[in-house]
Amino acid sequence: MTIFTKIINREIPSDIVYEDDDVLAFRDINPVAPTHVLVIPKRPIVSVGAADGTDDAALMGKCMAACRAVAELEGLTDFRVVSNSGAGAGQSVFHLHFHVIGGRKLGWPPG
Ligand code: AMP
């Protein structure tokens, strides 16, 4: 179990901005931009790289739709959706999550 399961189960507090039956979105505790929201599936998948099969694919699609909803709720027209898959790519919590980042000029490429 990761800390995100505890957030889903309301065992630790978070600032939730969007929720439906399959997906939860809450503000990152260490934001890198004015908007920095994490979108996660309620059913744990380790990462994009670990996703497998049509059920995981469908759930990732729901996460993407939730990212779009979060951007609209936050009033963002321009934003970035990023998911670090694997420790070498910067993943630190091993429950799939998509960062929705915006509200400032975003540089490219990322580090
Ligand atoms: P990553 O490094 O891509 O796995 O992203 C994990 C993110 O989770 C980081 O941006 C952390 O700041 C964030 N994070 C860790 N613990 C919490 C928490 N309790 N509430 C909100 N965000 C968290």
PDB file of C-alpha atoms and ligand atoms in Angstrom:
ATOM      1  CA  MET A   1       0.000   0.000   0.000  1.00  0.00           C
ATOM      2  CA  THR A   2       1.248   3.526  -0.773  1.00  0.00           C
ATOM      3  CA  ILE A   3       0.442   6.877   0.763  1.00  0.00           C
ATOM      4  CA  PHE A   4      -2.025   7.467  -2.088  1.00  0.00           C
ATOM      5  CA  THR A   5      -4.188   4.548  -0.910  1.00  0.00           C
ATOM      6  CA  LYS A   6      -4.324   6.253   2.473  1.00  0.00           C
ATOM      7  CA  ILE A   7      -5.441   9.461   0.730  1.00  0.00           C
ATOM      8  CA  ILE A   8      -8.155   7.543  -1.172  1.00  0.00           C
ATOM      9  CA  ASN A   9      -9.319   5.988   2.098  1.00  0.00           C
ATOM     10  CA  ARG A  10      -9.279   9.388   3.889  1.00  0.00           C
ATOM     11  CA  GLU A  11      -6.752   8.037   6.379  1.00  0.00           C
ATOM     12  CA  ILE A  12      -4.578  11.080   5.718  1.00  0.00           C
ATOM     13  CA  PRO A  13      -5.858  14.484   4.606  1.00  0.00           C
ATOM     14  CA  SER A  14      -5.562  15.931   1.125  1.00  0.00           C
ATOM     15  CA  ASP A  15      -6.966  18.876  -0.802  1.00  0.00           C
ATOM     16  CA  ILE A  16      -9.307  17.089  -3.196  1.00  0.00           C
ATOM     17  CA  VAL A  17     -10.297  18.968  -6.353  1.00  0.00           C
ATOM     18  CA  TYR A  18     -12.106  16.227  -8.321  1.00  0.00           C
ATOM     19  CA  GLU A  19     -13.525  12.793  -7.610  1.00  0.00           C
ATOM     20  CA  ASP A  20     -15.658  10.233  -9.384  1.00  0.00           C
ATOM     21  CA  ASP A  21     -16.213   6.480  -8.992  1.00  0.00           C
ATOM     22  CA  ASP A  22     -12.839   5.563 -10.508  1.00  0.00           C
ATOM     23  CA  VAL A  23     -10.534   8.556 -10.088  1.00  0.00           C
ATOM     24  CA  LEU A  24      -9.386  10.982  -7.396  1.00  0.00           C
ATOM     25  CA  ALA A  25      -7.543  14.269  -7.936  1.00  0.00           C
ATOM     26  CA  PHE A  26      -5.863  16.269  -5.165  1.00  0.00           C
ATOM     27  CA  ARG A  27      -3.287  19.029  -4.870  1.00  0.00           C
ATOM     28  CA  ASP A  28       0.358  18.041  -4.752  1.00  0.00           C
ATOM     29  CA  ILE A  29       1.844  18.701  -1.318  1.00  0.00           C
ATOM     30  CA  ASN A  30       4.973  20.161  -2.939  1.00  0.00           C
ATOM     31  CA  PRO A  31       3.652  22.165  -5.901  1.00  0.00           C
ATOM     32  CA  VAL A  32       5.985  23.173  -8.730  1.00  0.00           C
ATOM     33  CA  ALA A  33       3.485  25.595 -10.305  1.00  0.00           C
ATOM     34  CA  PRO A  34       0.374  27.582  -9.273  1.00  0.00           C
ATOM     35  CA  THR A  35      -1.700  24.551 -10.289  1.00  0.00           C
ATOM     36  CA  HIS A  36      -0.175  21.171  -9.471  1.00  0.00           C
ATOM     37  CA  VAL A  37      -2.783  18.449  -9.089  1.00  0.00           C
ATOM     38  CA  LEU A  38      -2.262  14.693  -8.987  1.00  0.00           C
ATOM     39  CA  VAL A  39      -4.823  12.515 -10.760  1.00  0.00           C
ATOM     40  CA  ILE A  40      -4.847   8.894  -9.615  1.00  0.00           C
ATOM     41  CA  PRO A  41      -6.978   5.814 -10.255  1.00  0.00           C
ATOM     42  CA  LYS A  42      -8.688   4.490  -7.136  1.00  0.00           C
ATOM     43  CA  ARG A  43      -7.718   0.971  -8.151  1.00  0.00           C
ATOM     44  CA  PRO A  44      -3.955   0.906  -7.712  1.00  0.00           C
ATOM     45  CA  ILE A  45      -1.744   0.423 -10.770  1.00  0.00           C
ATOM     46  CA  VAL A  46       1.981   0.833 -10.132  1.00  0.00           C
ATOM     47  CA  SER A  47       2.850   2.995 -13.144  1.00  0.00           C
ATOM     48  CA  VAL A  48       2.191   3.579 -16.838  1.00  0.00           C
ATOM     49  CA  GLY A  49       4.919   1.035 -17.520  1.00  0.00           C
ATOM     50  CA  ALA A  50       3.253  -1.555 -15.302  1.00  0.00           C
ATOM     51  CA  ALA A  51      -0.220  -1.066 -16.769  1.00  0.00           C
ATOM     52  CA  ASP A  52      -1.472  -4.179 -18.498  1.00  0.00           C
ATOM     53  CA  GLY A  53      -4.603  -5.141 -20.378  1.00  0.00           C
ATOM     54  CA  THR A  54      -7.807  -3.443 -21.442  1.00  0.00           C
ATOM     55  CA  ASP A  55      -9.053  -2.734 -17.914  1.00  0.00           C
ATOM     56  CA  ASP A  56      -5.891  -0.787 -17.069  1.00  0.00           C
ATOM     57  CA  ALA A  57      -6.043   0.975 -20.435  1.00  0.00           C
ATOM     58  CA  ALA A  58      -9.636   2.009 -19.807  1.00  0.00           C
ATOM     59  CA  LEU A  59      -8.737   3.271 -16.341  1.00  0.00           C
ATOM     60  CA  MET A  60      -5.857   5.308 -17.736  1.00  0.00           C
ATOM     61  CA  GLY A  61      -8.297   6.820 -20.228  1.00  0.00           C
ATOM     62  CA  LYS A  62     -10.549   7.833 -17.343  1.00  0.00           C
ATOM     63  CA  CYS A  63      -7.541   9.428 -15.656  1.00  0.00           C
ATOM     64  CA  MET A  64      -6.846  11.428 -18.817  1.00  0.00           C
ATOM     65  CA  ALA A  65     -10.453  12.616 -18.930  1.00  0.00           C
ATOM     66  CA  ALA A  66     -10.111  13.613 -15.264  1.00  0.00           C
ATOM     67  CA  CYS A  67      -6.929  15.558 -16.075  1.00  0.00           C
ATOM     68  CA  ARG A  68      -8.933  17.520 -18.619  1.00  0.00           C
ATOM     69  CA  ALA A  69     -11.691  18.128 -16.054  1.00  0.00           C
ATOM     70  CA  VAL A  70      -9.144  19.331 -13.501  1.00  0.00           C
ATOM     71  CA  ALA A  71      -7.616  21.737 -16.030  1.00  0.00           C
ATOM     72  CA  GLU A  72     -11.058  23.172 -16.742  1.00  0.00           C
ATOM     73  CA  LEU A  73     -11.894  23.464 -13.037  1.00  0.00           C
ATOM     74  CA  GLU A  74      -8.583  25.286 -12.528  1.00  0.00           C
ATOM     75  CA  GLY A  75      -9.283  27.618 -15.456  1.00  0.00           C
ATOM     76  CA  LEU A  76      -6.286  26.409 -17.431  1.00  0.00           C
ATOM     77  CA  THR A  77      -6.178  26.547 -21.207  1.00  0.00           C
ATOM     78  CA  ASP A  78      -2.487  25.635 -21.382  1.00  0.00           C
ATOM     79  CA  PHE A  79      -1.171  22.949 -19.063  1.00  0.00           C
ATOM     80  CA  ARG A  80       1.023  19.873 -18.901  1.00  0.00           C
ATOM     81  CA  VAL A  81       0.118  16.281 -18.003  1.00  0.00           C
ATOM     82  CA  VAL A  82       3.113  14.157 -17.021  1.00  0.00           C
ATOM     83  CA  SER A  83       3.580  10.744 -15.430  1.00  0.00           C
ATOM     84  CA  ASN A  84       6.950   9.533 -14.192  1.00  0.00           C
ATOM     85  CA  SER A  85       7.192   5.782 -14.767  1.00  0.00           C
ATOM     86  CA  GLY A  86       9.985   4.135 -12.798  1.00  0.00           C
ATOM     87  CA  ALA A  87      12.463   5.451 -10.246  1.00  0.00           C
ATOM     88  CA  GLY A  88      14.919   6.406 -12.979  1.00  0.00           C
ATOM     89  CA  ALA A  89      12.290   8.737 -14.454  1.00  0.00           C
ATOM     90  CA  GLY A  90      11.631  10.359 -11.079  1.00  0.00           C
ATOM     91  CA  GLN A  91       8.737   8.253  -9.810  1.00  0.00           C
ATOM     92  CA  SER A  92       8.669   8.328  -6.001  1.00  0.00           C
ATOM     93  CA  VAL A  93       5.166   7.024  -5.239  1.00  0.00           C
ATOM     94  CA  PHE A  94       4.414   3.685  -6.843  1.00  0.00           C
ATOM     95  CA  HIS A  95       0.715   4.205  -7.415  1.00  0.00           C
ATOM     96  CA  LEU A  96       0.026   5.516 -10.936  1.00  0.00           C
ATOM     97  CA  HIS A  97      -0.469   9.260 -11.004  1.00  0.00           C
ATOM     98  CA  PHE A  98      -0.644  12.010 -13.570  1.00  0.00           C
ATOM     99  CA  HIS A  99       0.665  15.441 -12.635  1.00  0.00           C
ATOM    100  CA  VAL A 100      -1.504  18.270 -14.011  1.00  0.00           C
ATOM    101  CA  ILE A 101       0.718  21.345 -13.974  1.00  0.00           C
ATOM    102  CA  GLY A 102      -0.084  24.868 -15.108  1.00  0.00           C
ATOM    103  CA  GLY A 103      -0.579  28.499 -14.231  1.00  0.00           C
ATOM    104  CA  ARG A 104       2.884  29.606 -15.321  1.00  0.00           C
ATOM    105  CA  LYS A 105       5.049  29.421 -18.436  1.00  0.00           C
ATOM    106  CA  LEU A 106       6.341  25.860 -18.722  1.00  0.00           C
ATOM    107  CA  GLY A 107       9.765  25.131 -20.147  1.00  0.00           C
ATOM    108  CA  TRP A 108      10.672  22.261 -22.444  1.00  0.00           C
ATOM    109  CA  PRO A 109      12.387  19.819 -22.359  1.00  0.00           C
ATOM    110  CA  PRO A 110      11.893  18.716 -18.754  1.00  0.00           C
ATOM    111  CA  GLY A 111      14.964  17.694 -16.773  1.00  0.00           C
TER     112      GLY A 111
HETATM  113  P1  AMP B   1       6.429  11.299  -8.487  1.00  0.00           P
HETATM  114  O1  AMP B   1       7.738  11.774  -7.930  1.00  0.00           O
HETATM  115  O2  AMP B   1       6.238  11.525  -9.946  1.00  0.00           O
HETATM  116  O3  AMP B   1       6.167   9.849  -8.078  1.00  0.00           O
HETATM  117  O4  AMP B   1       5.315  12.183  -7.807  1.00  0.00           O
HETATM  118  C1  AMP B   1       4.872  11.982  -6.494  1.00  0.00           C
HETATM  119  C2  AMP B   1       4.284  13.278  -6.022  1.00  0.00           C
HETATM  120  O5  AMP B   1       3.503  13.018  -4.863  1.00  0.00           O
HETATM  121  C3  AMP B   1       5.304  14.334  -5.645  1.00  0.00           C
HETATM  122  O6  AMP B   1       5.145  15.482  -6.483  1.00  0.00           O
HETATM  123  C4  AMP B   1       4.982  14.636  -4.178  1.00  0.00           C
HETATM  124  O7  AMP B   1       5.123  16.001  -3.870  1.00  0.00           O
HETATM  125  C5  AMP B   1       3.546  14.163  -4.062  1.00  0.00           C
HETATM  126  N1  AMP B   1       3.115  13.764  -2.739  1.00  0.00           N
HETATM  127  C6  AMP B   1       3.727  12.915  -1.876  1.00  0.00           C
HETATM  128  N2  AMP B   1       3.022  12.788  -0.763  1.00  0.00           N
HETATM  129  C7  AMP B   1       1.904  13.548  -0.914  1.00  0.00           C
HETATM  130  C8  AMP B   1       0.778  13.829  -0.088  1.00  0.00           C
HETATM  131  N3  AMP B   1       0.626  13.283   1.125  1.00  0.00           N
HETATM  132  N4  AMP B   1      -0.171  14.666  -0.574  1.00  0.00           N
HETATM  133  C9  AMP B   1      -0.041  15.227  -1.780  1.00  0.00           C
HETATM  134  N5  AMP B   1       1.004  15.002  -2.610  1.00  0.00           N
HETATM  135  C10 AMP B   1       1.972  14.175  -2.179  1.00  0.00           C
END
